[in-house]
Amino acid sequence: MLSGENDNENAIVYINAGAGGTEAQDWAEMLLRMYLKWAEKKGFETQIVDMLPGEEAGIKNVTFMVKGKYAYGYLKCESGIHRLVRISPFDANNRRHTSFASVYAYPEVPDNIVIDIKDEDLKIDTFRSSGPGGQHVNRTESAIRITHIPTGIVVQCQNERSQHKNRAIAMSILKARLYELEKKKQEEKMNALNKEKKEIAWGSQIRSYVLHPYKLIKDHRTKVEIHNAEAVLDGEIDPFIKAYLLFLTFQQKMD
C-alpha cells in the first residue's frame, strides 16, 4: 500500500481556510491540531514553516513539514477539501454552520532528483516576521517569499531566525511543489489516454466532519464512518488513511 514513487519521503502539508471568515479559519486550525496530534502518535517530527493567523481566531493558512518514513505515503490520502458541520462557537444565536478547508500534501524532493530552477524565473522578497517569536520578530527582515514566475507558485518561510535557513526551506518547498505539478501533468496525460479510469481529484470534497445534530465523520471516497468525532479530531485518522490506501491499491490492480 506504500509502494508509490515518493511514499517513503517526508511530507510538506499546506492547509488553507475556505470562505467563511473566522469560522473557516478556526476549522483550519482544528485540522492543523489533528495532523500534529497524528504525527506525534506516529513518532514523526513536525515543523511549522509558515503560518498566517486569522484576525479574530484560527489561521488563514499554514505550511508545515512532517518528517519520518512514509510520511508522504500516509498524508497524500488527506489531500482535498474537508467539510465541518457544527454549532458555531462564534455565533451568539447558536446556529449551525458549515465550513470548508483545503489540505494539500507534497513529497519533499529527495536530493537525488534534480529540479531545474532558473534564477531569472524567481522573484525573491524579504520581509519582517510576524506573530509570536520574542525579541527577534520585526527587528530584521529574515522572512523569505519566493515567487516562481512561470507557474505563479508562491512559497514563503518565516520560522527560522536566519534568512539563509528560511530561504533553504522555502526553496525545498518550491521544489516539492514544482515536482508535484510535473507529476500531475503526466498523470493527466495518462488519464486522457484512458478515459475509463476514475481518479479522485485533489480539489474534491473528501471528508465530512459532522458535530451537530449528531456526531459522524465520513470519508466520501471509501465510505468509512466513525462516530467518535473527538478521537478523530485528536489525531485518530489511521482508519481513513488505511481504507484509502487499500482503495488506491485495488484501483491500481484494476488498471
Coordinates of N, CA and C in Angstrom, one line a residue:
M1 N 0.8 -1.2 0.0 CA 0.0 0.0 0.0 C 0.8 1.3 0.0
L2 N 2.1 1.1 0.3 CA 3.0 2.3 0.4 C 4.2 2.1 -0.6
S3 N 3.8 1.7 -1.8 CA 4.9 1.4 -2.8 C 4.9 2.5 -3.9
G4 N 4.3 3.6 -3.6 CA 4.4 4.7 -4.6 C 5.8 5.3 -4.7
E5 N 6.0 6.0 -5.8 CA 7.3 6.5 -6.1 C 7.9 7.4 -5.0
N6 N 7.1 8.2 -4.3 CA 7.6 9.1 -3.3 C 7.0 8.8 -1.9
D7 N 6.4 7.6 -1.7 CA 5.7 7.4 -0.5 C 6.6 7.4 0.7
N8 N 7.8 7.0 0.6 CA 8.7 6.9 1.7 C 9.3 8.3 2.1
E9 N 9.0 9.4 1.4 CA 9.6 10.7 1.7 C 8.9 11.4 2.8
N10 N 9.6 12.5 3.3 CA 8.9 13.4 4.2 C 7.8 14.1 3.5
A11 N 6.9 14.7 4.2 CA 5.7 15.4 3.6 C 5.7 16.9 3.9
I12 N 5.3 17.6 3.0 CA 5.1 19.1 3.2 C 3.5 19.3 3.0
V13 N 2.9 19.8 4.0 CA 1.4 19.9 4.1 C 1.0 21.4 4.1
Y14 N 0.0 21.7 3.3 CA -0.5 23.1 3.3 C -2.0 23.0 3.6
I15 N -2.4 23.8 4.6 CA -3.8 23.9 4.9 C -4.3 25.3 4.7
N16 N -5.4 25.5 4.0 CA -5.9 26.8 3.7 C -7.4 26.9 4.0
A17 N -7.8 27.9 4.8 CA -9.2 28.1 5.2 C -10.0 28.5 4.0
G18 N -11.2 28.0 3.9 CA -12.1 28.3 2.9 C -12.8 29.6 3.2
A19 N -13.8 30.0 2.3 CA -14.6 31.2 2.6 C -15.4 31.0 3.9
G20 N -15.6 32.1 4.6 CA -16.4 32.0 5.8 C -15.7 32.7 7.0
G21 N -14.6 33.4 6.8 CA -14.0 34.2 7.9 C -13.6 33.4 9.1
T22 N -13.9 33.8 10.2 CA -13.4 33.3 11.5 C -13.8 31.8 11.6
E23 N -15.0 31.4 11.2 CA -15.5 30.1 11.3 C -14.6 29.1 10.5
A24 N -14.3 29.4 9.3 CA -13.4 28.6 8.5 C -12.0 28.6 9.0
Q25 N -11.5 29.7 9.5 CA -10.2 29.8 10.0 C -10.0 29.0 11.3
D26 N -11.0 28.9 12.1 CA -11.0 28.1 13.3 C -10.9 26.6 12.8
W27 N -11.6 26.3 11.8 CA -11.6 24.9 11.3 C -10.3 24.5 10.7
A28 N -9.6 25.5 10.1 CA -8.2 25.2 9.6 C -7.3 24.9 10.7
E29 N -7.4 25.7 11.8 CA -6.6 25.4 13.0 C -6.9 24.1 13.6
M30 N -8.2 23.7 13.6 CA -8.5 22.4 14.2 C -7.9 21.3 13.4
L31 N -7.9 21.4 12.0 CA -7.2 20.4 11.2 C -5.7 20.4 11.4
L32 N -5.1 21.5 11.6 CA -3.7 21.5 11.9 C -3.4 20.8 13.2
R33 N -4.2 21.0 14.2 CA -4.0 20.3 15.5 C -4.2 18.8 15.3
M34 N -5.2 18.4 14.5 CA -5.4 17.0 14.2 C -4.2 16.3 13.6
Y35 N -3.6 17.0 12.6 CA -2.5 16.4 12.0 C -1.2 16.4 12.9
L36 N -1.0 17.4 13.6 CA 0.1 17.4 14.5 C 0.0 16.3 15.6
K37 N -1.3 16.1 16.1 CA -1.5 15.1 17.1 C -1.3 13.7 16.4
W38 N -1.7 13.5 15.2 CA -1.5 12.2 14.5 C 0.0 12.0 14.3
A39 N 0.7 13.0 13.9 CA 2.2 12.9 13.7 C 2.9 12.5 15.0
E40 N 2.5 13.2 16.0 CA 3.1 12.9 17.3 C 2.9 11.4 17.7
K41 N 1.7 10.9 17.5 CA 1.4 9.5 17.8 C 2.2 8.5 17.0
K42 N 2.6 9.0 15.7 CA 3.3 8.2 14.8 C 4.8 8.2 15.1
G43 N 5.2 9.2 15.9 CA 6.6 9.4 16.2 C 7.3 10.2 15.1
F44 N 6.6 11.0 14.4 CA 7.1 11.8 13.3 C 7.5 13.2 13.9
E45 N 8.5 13.8 13.3 CA 8.9 15.1 13.6 C 8.1 16.1 12.8
T46 N 7.7 17.2 13.4 CA 6.9 18.2 12.7 C 7.6 19.6 12.8
Q47 N 7.4 20.4 11.8 CA 8.0 21.8 11.9 C 7.0 22.7 11.1
I48 N 6.5 23.7 11.8 CA 5.6 24.7 11.1 C 6.6 25.7 10.4
V49 N 6.4 25.8 9.1 CA 7.3 26.6 8.3 C 6.8 28.0 8.1
D50 N 5.4 28.1 8.0 CA 4.8 29.4 7.7 C 3.4 29.4 8.2
M51 N 2.9 30.4 8.9 CA 1.5 30.5 9.3 C 1.0 31.9 9.3
L52 N -0.2 32.0 8.7 CA -0.9 33.3 8.7 C -2.1 33.2 9.6
P53 N -2.1 33.9 10.8 CA -3.2 33.8 11.7 C -4.4 34.6 11.2
G54 N -5.6 34.2 11.7 CA -6.8 34.9 11.4 C -6.9 36.2 12.3
E55 N -7.8 37.1 11.9 CA -7.9 38.3 12.7 C -8.4 38.1 14.1
E56 N -9.4 37.2 14.2 CA -10.0 37.0 15.5 C -9.6 35.7 16.1
A57 N -9.6 34.6 15.3 CA -9.2 33.3 15.8 C -8.8 32.5 14.6
G58 N -8.2 31.3 14.9 CA -7.8 30.4 13.9 C -6.7 30.9 13.0
I59 N -6.5 30.2 11.9 CA -5.5 30.5 10.9 C -6.0 30.6 9.5
K60 N -5.5 31.5 8.7 CA -5.9 31.6 7.3 C -5.2 30.5 6.5
N61 N -4.0 30.3 6.8 CA -3.3 29.2 6.1 C -2.0 28.8 6.9
V62 N -1.5 27.6 6.6 CA -0.3 27.2 7.3 C 0.4 26.2 6.4
T63 N 1.7 26.2 6.5 CA 2.6 25.2 5.8 C 3.4 24.5 6.9
F64 N 3.4 23.2 6.9 CA 4.2 22.5 7.9 C 4.8 21.3 7.3
M65 N 5.9 20.8 7.9 CA 6.6 19.6 7.4 C 6.4 18.5 8.4
V66 N 6.3 17.3 7.8 CA 6.2 16.1 8.7 C 7.4 15.2 8.2
K67 N 8.3 14.9 9.1 CA 9.5 14.2 8.8 C 9.4 12.8 9.4
G68 N 9.5 11.8 8.6 CA 9.5 10.4 9.1 C 9.3 9.5 7.9
K69 N 9.6 8.2 8.0 CA 9.5 7.2 6.9 C 8.0 7.1 6.6
Y70 N 7.7 7.2 5.3 CA 6.4 7.1 4.7 C 5.4 8.2 5.1
A71 N 6.0 9.3 5.6 CA 5.1 10.4 6.0 C 4.2 10.9 4.8
Y72 N 4.8 11.0 3.6 CA 4.0 11.4 2.5 C 3.1 10.3 2.0
G73 N 3.5 9.1 2.1 CA 2.6 8.0 1.7 C 1.3 8.0 2.5
Y74 N 1.4 8.3 3.8 CA 0.2 8.4 4.6 C -0.6 9.7 4.3
L75 N 0.1 10.8 4.3 CA -0.6 12.1 4.2 C -1.1 12.5 2.8
K76 N -0.6 11.8 1.8 CA -1.2 12.0 0.5 C -2.7 11.7 0.4
C77 N -3.1 10.8 1.4 CA -4.5 10.4 1.5 C -5.4 11.6 2.0
E78 N -4.8 12.6 2.5 CA -5.6 13.7 3.1 C -5.8 14.9 2.2
S79 N -5.2 14.8 1.0 CA -5.3 15.9 0.1 C -6.8 16.1 -0.4
G80 N -7.3 17.3 -0.3 CA -8.7 17.5 -0.8 C -9.4 18.5 0.2
I81 N -10.7 18.6 0.0 CA -11.5 19.5 0.8 C -12.1 18.8 2.0
H82 N -12.0 19.4 3.1 CA -12.5 18.9 4.4 C -13.7 19.8 4.8
R83 N -14.8 19.2 5.1 CA -16.0 19.9 5.5 C -16.4 19.7 6.9
L84 N -16.7 20.8 7.6 CA -17.1 20.7 9.0 C -18.5 21.3 9.2
V85 N -19.4 20.5 9.9 CA -20.7 21.0 10.3 C -20.8 21.0 11.8
R86 N -21.2 22.1 12.4 CA -21.2 22.2 13.8 C -22.0 23.5 14.2
I87 N -22.4 23.5 15.5 CA -22.9 24.8 16.1 C -21.7 25.7 16.3
S88 N -21.8 26.9 15.7 CA -20.6 27.7 15.7 C -20.4 28.3 17.1
P89 N -19.2 28.2 17.7 CA -18.9 28.9 18.9 C -18.8 30.4 18.8
F90 N -18.8 30.9 17.5 CA -18.7 32.3 17.3 C -20.0 33.0 16.9
D91 N -21.1 32.2 17.0 CA -22.4 32.7 16.7 C -23.3 32.8 18.0
A92 N -23.6 34.0 18.3 CA -24.4 34.2 19.5 C -25.8 33.6 19.5
N93 N -26.3 33.3 18.3 CA -27.6 32.7 18.2 C -27.5 31.1 18.1
N94 N -26.3 30.6 18.3 CA -26.1 29.1 18.3 C -26.6 28.4 17.0
R95 N -26.4 29.0 15.9 CA -26.8 28.4 14.6 C -25.8 27.5 14.1
R96 N -26.2 26.5 13.3 CA -25.4 25.5 12.7 C -24.6 26.2 11.5
H97 N -23.3 25.9 11.4 CA -22.5 26.5 10.3 C -21.8 25.3 9.6
T98 N -21.6 25.5 8.3 CA -20.8 24.6 7.5 C -19.5 25.3 7.0
S99 N -18.4 24.7 7.3 CA -17.1 25.4 7.0 C -16.3 24.4 6.1
F100 N -15.4 25.0 5.3 CA -14.5 24.2 4.4 C -13.1 24.6 4.6
A101 N -12.2 23.7 4.5 CA -10.7 24.0 4.4 C -10.1 23.0 3.5
S102 N -9.1 23.4 2.8 CA -8.4 22.5 1.8 C -7.1 22.1 2.4
V103 N -6.7 20.8 2.1 CA -5.4 20.2 2.6 C -4.7 19.7 1.4
Y104 N -3.4 20.1 1.2 CA -2.6 19.6 0.1 C -1.3 19.0 0.7
A105 N -0.9 17.8 0.3 CA 0.3 17.2 0.8 C 1.2 17.0 -0.4
Y106 N 2.5 17.3 -0.2 CA 3.5 17.2 -1.3 C 4.7 16.4 -0.7
P107 N 5.3 15.6 -1.5 CA 6.5 14.9 -1.0 C 7.7 15.8 -1.1
E108 N 8.6 15.8 0.0 CA 9.8 16.5 -0.1 C 10.7 15.9 -1.1
V109 N 11.2 16.7 -2.0 CA 12.0 16.1 -3.1 C 13.3 15.6 -2.6
P110 N 13.7 14.3 -2.9 CA 14.9 13.8 -2.4 C 16.1 14.4 -3.2
D111 N 17.3 14.4 -2.5 CA 18.5 15.0 -3.1 C 18.9 14.5 -4.4
N112 N 18.5 13.2 -4.7 CA 19.0 12.6 -6.0 C 18.1 13.0 -7.2
I113 N 17.1 13.8 -6.9 CA 16.2 14.3 -8.0 C 16.6 15.7 -8.3
V114 N 16.9 16.1 -9.5 CA 17.3 17.4 -9.8 C 16.1 18.2 -10.4
I115 N 15.8 19.3 -9.8 CA 14.7 20.2 -10.3 C 15.4 21.4 -10.9
D116 N 15.3 21.6 -12.2 CA 15.9 22.8 -12.8 C 15.1 24.0 -12.6
I117 N 15.7 24.9 -11.7 CA 15.0 26.2 -11.4 C 16.0 27.3 -11.8
K118 N 15.6 28.1 -12.7 CA 16.5 29.2 -13.2 C 16.3 30.4 -12.3
D119 N 17.5 31.1 -12.0 CA 17.5 32.2 -11.2 C 16.6 33.3 -11.7
E120 N 16.5 33.5 -13.1 CA 15.7 34.5 -13.7 C 14.2 34.3 -13.6
D121 N 13.9 33.0 -13.2 CA 12.5 32.7 -13.0 C 12.0 32.9 -11.6
L122 N 12.8 33.4 -10.8 CA 12.5 33.6 -9.4 C 12.4 35.1 -9.0
K123 N 11.4 35.4 -8.2 CA 11.3 36.7 -7.6 C 11.4 36.5 -6.1
I124 N 12.4 37.0 -5.5 CA 12.7 36.8 -4.0 C 12.5 38.0 -3.2
D125 N 11.6 38.0 -2.3 CA 11.3 39.1 -1.4 C 11.7 38.8 0.0
T126 N 12.2 39.8 0.8 CA 12.4 39.6 2.2 C 11.5 40.5 3.0
F127 N 11.0 40.0 4.1 CA 10.2 40.9 5.0 C 10.3 40.5 6.4
R128 N 9.8 41.3 7.3 CA 9.9 41.0 8.7 C 8.9 40.0 9.2
S129 N 9.4 39.1 10.0 CA 8.5 38.0 10.5 C 7.4 38.6 11.3
S130 N 6.2 38.0 11.4 CA 5.1 38.4 12.1 C 4.6 37.4 13.1
G131 N 3.9 37.8 14.1 CA 3.4 36.8 15.1 C 4.3 36.6 16.3
P132 N 4.0 35.7 17.2 CA 4.9 35.5 18.3 C 6.3 35.0 18.0
G133 N 7.3 35.4 18.7 CA 8.6 35.0 18.4 C 9.7 35.7 19.2
G134 N 9.3 36.5 20.2 CA 10.3 37.1 21.1 C 10.9 38.3 20.5
Q135 N 12.1 38.6 20.9 CA 12.7 39.9 20.6 C 13.1 39.9 19.1
H136 N 13.3 38.8 18.5 CA 13.8 38.8 17.1 C 12.8 39.3 16.1
V137 N 11.5 39.0 16.4 CA 10.4 39.3 15.5 C 10.4 40.8 15.2
N138 N 10.2 41.1 13.9 CA 10.1 42.5 13.4 C 11.3 43.4 13.5
R139 N 12.4 42.8 13.9 CA 13.7 43.5 14.0 C 14.5 43.4 12.8
T140 N 14.5 42.2 12.1 CA 15.3 42.0 10.9 C 14.4 41.4 9.9
E141 N 14.7 41.6 8.6 CA 13.9 41.1 7.5 C 14.5 39.7 7.2
S142 N 14.2 38.7 8.0 CA 14.7 37.4 7.9 C 13.7 36.5 7.1
A143 N 12.5 36.8 7.0 CA 11.5 36.0 6.3 C 11.7 36.1 4.8
I144 N 11.4 35.0 4.1 CA 11.6 34.9 2.7 C 10.3 34.5 2.0
R145 N 10.1 35.2 0.9 CA 9.0 34.9 0.0 C 9.5 34.7 -1.4
I146 N 9.3 33.5 -2.0 CA 9.8 33.2 -3.3 C 8.6 33.0 -4.3
T147 N 8.6 33.7 -5.4 CA 7.6 33.5 -6.4 C 8.3 32.9 -7.7
H148 N 7.7 31.8 -8.1 CA 8.2 31.1 -9.3 C 7.4 31.7 -10.5
I149 N 8.0 32.6 -11.2 CA 7.2 33.4 -12.2 C 6.5 32.6 -13.3
P150 N 7.2 31.6 -13.9 CA 6.5 30.8 -14.9 C 5.2 30.1 -14.5
T151 N 5.1 29.7 -13.2 CA 4.0 28.9 -12.7 C 3.1 29.7 -11.8
G152 N 3.6 30.8 -11.3 CA 2.9 31.6 -10.3 C 2.9 31.1 -8.9
I153 N 3.6 30.0 -8.7 CA 3.7 29.4 -7.3 C 4.4 30.3 -6.4
V154 N 3.8 30.6 -5.2 CA 4.4 31.4 -4.2 C 4.6 30.6 -2.9
V155 N 5.8 30.6 -2.4 CA 6.1 29.9 -1.1 C 6.9 30.9 -0.2
Q156 N 6.7 30.7 1.1 CA 7.4 31.6 2.0 C 7.7 30.8 3.3
C157 N 8.7 31.3 4.0 CA 9.1 30.7 5.3 C 9.6 31.9 6.2
Q158 N 9.1 31.9 7.4 CA 9.5 32.9 8.4 C 9.7 32.3 9.7
N159 N 9.9 30.9 9.8 CA 10.0 30.3 11.0 C 11.4 30.4 11.7
E160 N 12.4 30.4 10.8 CA 13.8 30.4 11.3 C 14.3 31.9 11.5
R161 N 15.2 32.0 12.4 CA 15.8 33.4 12.7 C 16.8 33.8 11.5
S162 N 17.3 32.8 10.9 CA 18.3 33.0 9.8 C 17.6 33.2 8.5
Q163 N 17.9 34.2 7.7 CA 17.4 34.4 6.4 C 17.9 33.3 5.5
H164 N 19.1 32.8 5.7 CA 19.7 31.7 4.9 C 18.9 30.5 5.1
K165 N 18.5 30.1 6.3 CA 17.8 28.9 6.6 C 16.4 29.0 6.1
N166 N 15.7 30.2 6.2 CA 14.4 30.4 5.7 C 14.4 30.2 4.1
R167 N 15.4 30.7 3.5 CA 15.5 30.6 2.0 C 15.7 29.1 1.6
A168 N 16.5 28.4 2.4 CA 16.7 27.0 2.0 C 15.4 26.2 2.2
I169 N 14.6 26.5 3.3 CA 13.4 25.8 3.5 C 12.4 26.1 2.4
A170 N 12.3 27.4 2.1 CA 11.4 27.9 1.0 C 11.7 27.3 -0.3
M171 N 13.0 27.1 -0.7 CA 13.4 26.5 -1.9 C 13.0 25.0 -1.9
S172 N 13.2 24.4 -0.8 CA 12.8 23.0 -0.7 C 11.3 22.8 -0.9
I173 N 10.5 23.7 -0.4 CA 9.0 23.6 -0.6 C 8.7 23.9 -2.1
L174 N 9.4 24.9 -2.7 CA 9.2 25.2 -4.1 C 9.5 24.0 -5.0
K175 N 10.6 23.4 -4.7 CA 11.0 22.2 -5.5 C 9.9 21.1 -5.4
A176 N 9.4 20.9 -4.2 CA 8.3 19.9 -4.0 C 7.1 20.3 -4.8
R177 N 6.7 21.6 -4.8 CA 5.5 22.0 -5.5 C 5.7 21.8 -7.0
L178 N 6.9 22.1 -7.5 CA 7.1 22.0 -9.0 C 7.2 20.5 -9.4
Y179 N 7.8 19.7 -8.5 CA 7.9 18.3 -8.8 C 6.5 17.7 -8.8
E180 N 5.6 18.1 -7.9 CA 4.2 17.5 -7.8 C 3.4 18.0 -9.0
L181 N 3.7 19.3 -9.4 CA 3.0 19.8 -10.6 C 3.3 19.0 -11.8
E182 N 4.6 18.7 -12.0 CA 5.0 17.9 -13.2 C 4.4 16.5 -13.2
K183 N 4.4 15.9 -12.0 CA 3.8 14.6 -11.9 C 2.3 14.6 -12.2
K184 N 1.6 15.7 -11.8 CA 0.2 15.8 -12.1 C -0.1 16.0 -13.6
K185 N 0.8 16.7 -14.2 CA 0.7 16.9 -15.7 C 0.8 15.5 -16.4
Q186 N 1.8 14.7 -15.9 CA 2.0 13.4 -16.5 C 0.8 12.5 -16.3
E187 N 0.2 12.6 -15.1 CA -1.0 11.8 -14.8 C -2.2 12.2 -15.6
E188 N -2.3 13.5 -15.9 CA -3.4 14.0 -16.7 C -3.3 13.5 -18.2
K189 N -2.0 13.4 -18.6 CA -1.8 12.8 -20.0 C -2.2 11.4 -20.0
M190 N -1.9 10.6 -19.0 CA -2.2 9.2 -19.0 C -3.7 9.0 -18.9
N191 N -4.4 9.9 -18.1 CA -5.8 9.8 -18.0 C -6.5 10.1 -19.3
A192 N -6.0 11.0 -20.1 CA -6.5 11.3 -21.4 C -6.5 10.1 -22.3
L193 N -5.5 9.2 -22.1 CA -5.4 8.0 -22.9 C -6.3 7.0 -22.5
N194 N -6.8 7.0 -21.2 CA -7.7 6.0 -20.7 C -8.8 6.7 -20.0
K195 N -9.9 7.0 -20.7 CA -11.0 7.8 -20.2 C -11.8 7.1 -19.2
E196 N -11.7 5.7 -19.2 CA -12.5 4.9 -18.3 C -11.9 5.0 -16.8
K197 N -10.6 5.4 -16.7 CA -10.0 5.4 -15.4 C -10.6 6.5 -14.5
K198 N -11.0 6.1 -13.3 CA -11.6 7.1 -12.4 C -10.5 7.5 -11.4
E199 N -10.5 8.8 -11.3 CA -9.5 9.4 -10.4 C -10.2 10.4 -9.5
I200 N -9.9 10.4 -8.2 CA -10.4 11.3 -7.3 C -9.6 12.6 -7.3
A201 N -10.2 13.7 -7.7 CA -9.4 15.0 -7.9 C -9.0 15.5 -6.5
W202 N -7.9 16.2 -6.5 CA -7.4 16.8 -5.2 C -8.4 17.8 -4.7
G203 N -9.1 18.5 -5.6 CA -10.0 19.6 -5.2 C -11.3 19.1 -4.7
S204 N -11.6 17.8 -4.7 CA -12.9 17.3 -4.4 C -13.1 17.3 -2.9
Q205 N -14.4 17.3 -2.4 CA -14.6 17.1 -1.0 C -14.4 15.7 -0.6
I206 N -13.5 15.4 0.2 CA -13.1 14.0 0.6 C -13.7 13.5 1.9
R207 N -14.0 14.5 2.8 CA -14.5 14.0 4.1 C -15.3 15.1 4.8
S208 N -16.4 14.6 5.5 CA -17.2 15.5 6.2 C -17.1 15.2 7.7
Y209 N -17.0 16.2 8.5 CA -16.9 16.1 10.0 C -18.2 16.7 10.5
V210 N -19.2 15.9 10.9 CA -20.5 16.4 11.4 C -20.5 16.3 12.9
L211 N -20.6 17.5 13.6 CA -20.6 17.5 15.0 C -22.0 17.9 15.6
H212 N -22.9 18.2 14.7 CA -24.3 18.5 15.1 C -25.2 18.4 13.9
P213 N -26.4 17.8 14.0 CA -27.1 17.4 15.2 C -26.7 16.0 15.8
Y214 N -25.8 15.3 15.1 CA -25.2 14.0 15.5 C -23.7 14.1 15.3
K215 N -23.0 13.1 15.7 CA -21.6 13.1 15.5 C -21.2 12.0 14.6
L216 N -20.6 12.3 13.5 CA -20.3 11.4 12.5 C -19.2 12.0 11.5
I217 N -18.1 11.2 11.4 CA -17.1 11.6 10.4 C -17.1 10.6 9.3
K218 N -17.3 11.0 8.1 CA -17.4 10.1 6.9 C -16.5 10.5 5.8
D219 N -15.8 9.5 5.3 CA -14.9 9.7 4.2 C -15.8 9.3 2.9
H220 N -15.9 10.3 2.0 CA -16.8 10.1 0.9 C -16.2 9.3 -0.2
R221 N -14.9 9.0 -0.1 CA -14.2 8.2 -1.1 C -14.4 6.7 -0.8
T222 N -14.2 6.3 0.5 CA -14.2 4.9 0.9 C -15.4 4.5 1.6
K223 N -16.3 5.5 2.0 CA -17.5 5.3 2.8 C -17.2 4.9 4.2
V224 N -16.0 5.0 4.7 CA -15.7 4.7 6.1 C -16.3 5.8 7.0
E225 N -17.0 5.3 8.1 CA -17.6 6.2 9.0 C -17.2 5.9 10.4
I226 N -16.9 7.0 11.2 CA -16.5 6.9 12.6 C -17.4 7.9 13.4
H227 N -18.0 7.4 14.4 CA -18.9 8.2 15.3 C -18.1 8.9 16.4
N228 N -16.9 8.4 16.7 CA -16.2 9.0 17.8 C -15.4 10.2 17.2
A229 N -16.1 11.3 17.1 CA -15.5 12.5 16.4 C -14.4 13.1 17.2
E230 N -14.5 13.0 18.6 CA -13.4 13.6 19.4 C -12.1 12.9 19.2
A231 N -12.2 11.6 19.0 CA -10.9 10.8 18.8 C -10.3 11.1 17.5
V232 N -11.1 11.3 16.4 CA -10.6 11.6 15.1 C -9.9 13.0 15.2
L233 N -10.6 14.0 15.8 CA -10.0 15.3 15.9 C -8.8 15.4 16.8
D234 N -8.6 14.3 17.6 CA -7.4 14.2 18.4 C -6.3 13.4 17.7
G235 N -6.5 13.2 16.4 CA -5.4 12.5 15.6 C -5.6 11.1 15.2
E236 N -6.8 10.5 15.6 CA -7.0 9.1 15.2 C -7.6 9.0 13.8
I237 N -6.8 9.2 12.8 CA -7.2 9.2 11.4 C -6.7 8.0 10.6
D238 N -6.0 7.1 11.3 CA -5.4 5.9 10.6 C -6.5 5.1 9.9
P239 N -7.7 4.9 10.4 CA -8.7 4.1 9.7 C -9.1 4.7 8.3
F240 N -9.1 6.0 8.3 CA -9.4 6.6 7.0 C -8.2 6.5 6.0
I241 N -7.0 6.6 6.5 CA -5.8 6.5 5.7 C -5.7 5.1 5.2
K242 N -5.8 4.1 6.1 CA -5.7 2.7 5.6 C -6.7 2.3 4.6
A243 N -8.0 2.8 4.8 CA -9.0 2.4 3.8 C -8.7 3.1 2.5
Y244 N -8.2 4.3 2.5 CA -7.9 4.9 1.2 C -6.7 4.3 0.5
L245 N -5.7 3.9 1.3 CA -4.6 3.2 0.7 C -5.0 1.9 0.0
L246 N -5.9 1.2 0.7 CA -6.4 -0.1 0.2 C -7.2 0.2 -1.1
F247 N -8.0 1.3 -1.1 CA -8.7 1.7 -2.3 C -7.8 2.0 -3.5
L248 N -6.7 2.7 -3.2 CA -5.7 3.0 -4.3 C -5.1 1.8 -4.8
T249 N -4.7 0.8 -3.9 CA -4.1 -0.4 -4.3 C -5.0 -1.2 -5.2
F250 N -6.3 -1.3 -4.8 CA -7.2 -2.0 -5.6 C -7.4 -1.4 -7.0
Q251 N -7.5 0.0 -7.0 CA -7.7 0.7 -8.2 C -6.5 0.4 -9.2
Q252 N -5.3 0.4 -8.6 CA -4.1 0.1 -9.4 C -4.1 -1.2 -10.0
K253 N -4.6 -2.2 -9.2 CA -4.6 -3.6 -9.8 C -5.7 -3.7 -10.9
M254 N -6.8 -3.0 -10.7 CA -7.8 -3.0 -11.7 C -7.3 -2.4 -13.0
D255 N -6.5 -1.3 -12.9 CA -6.0 -0.7 -14.1 C -4.9 -1.5 -14.8

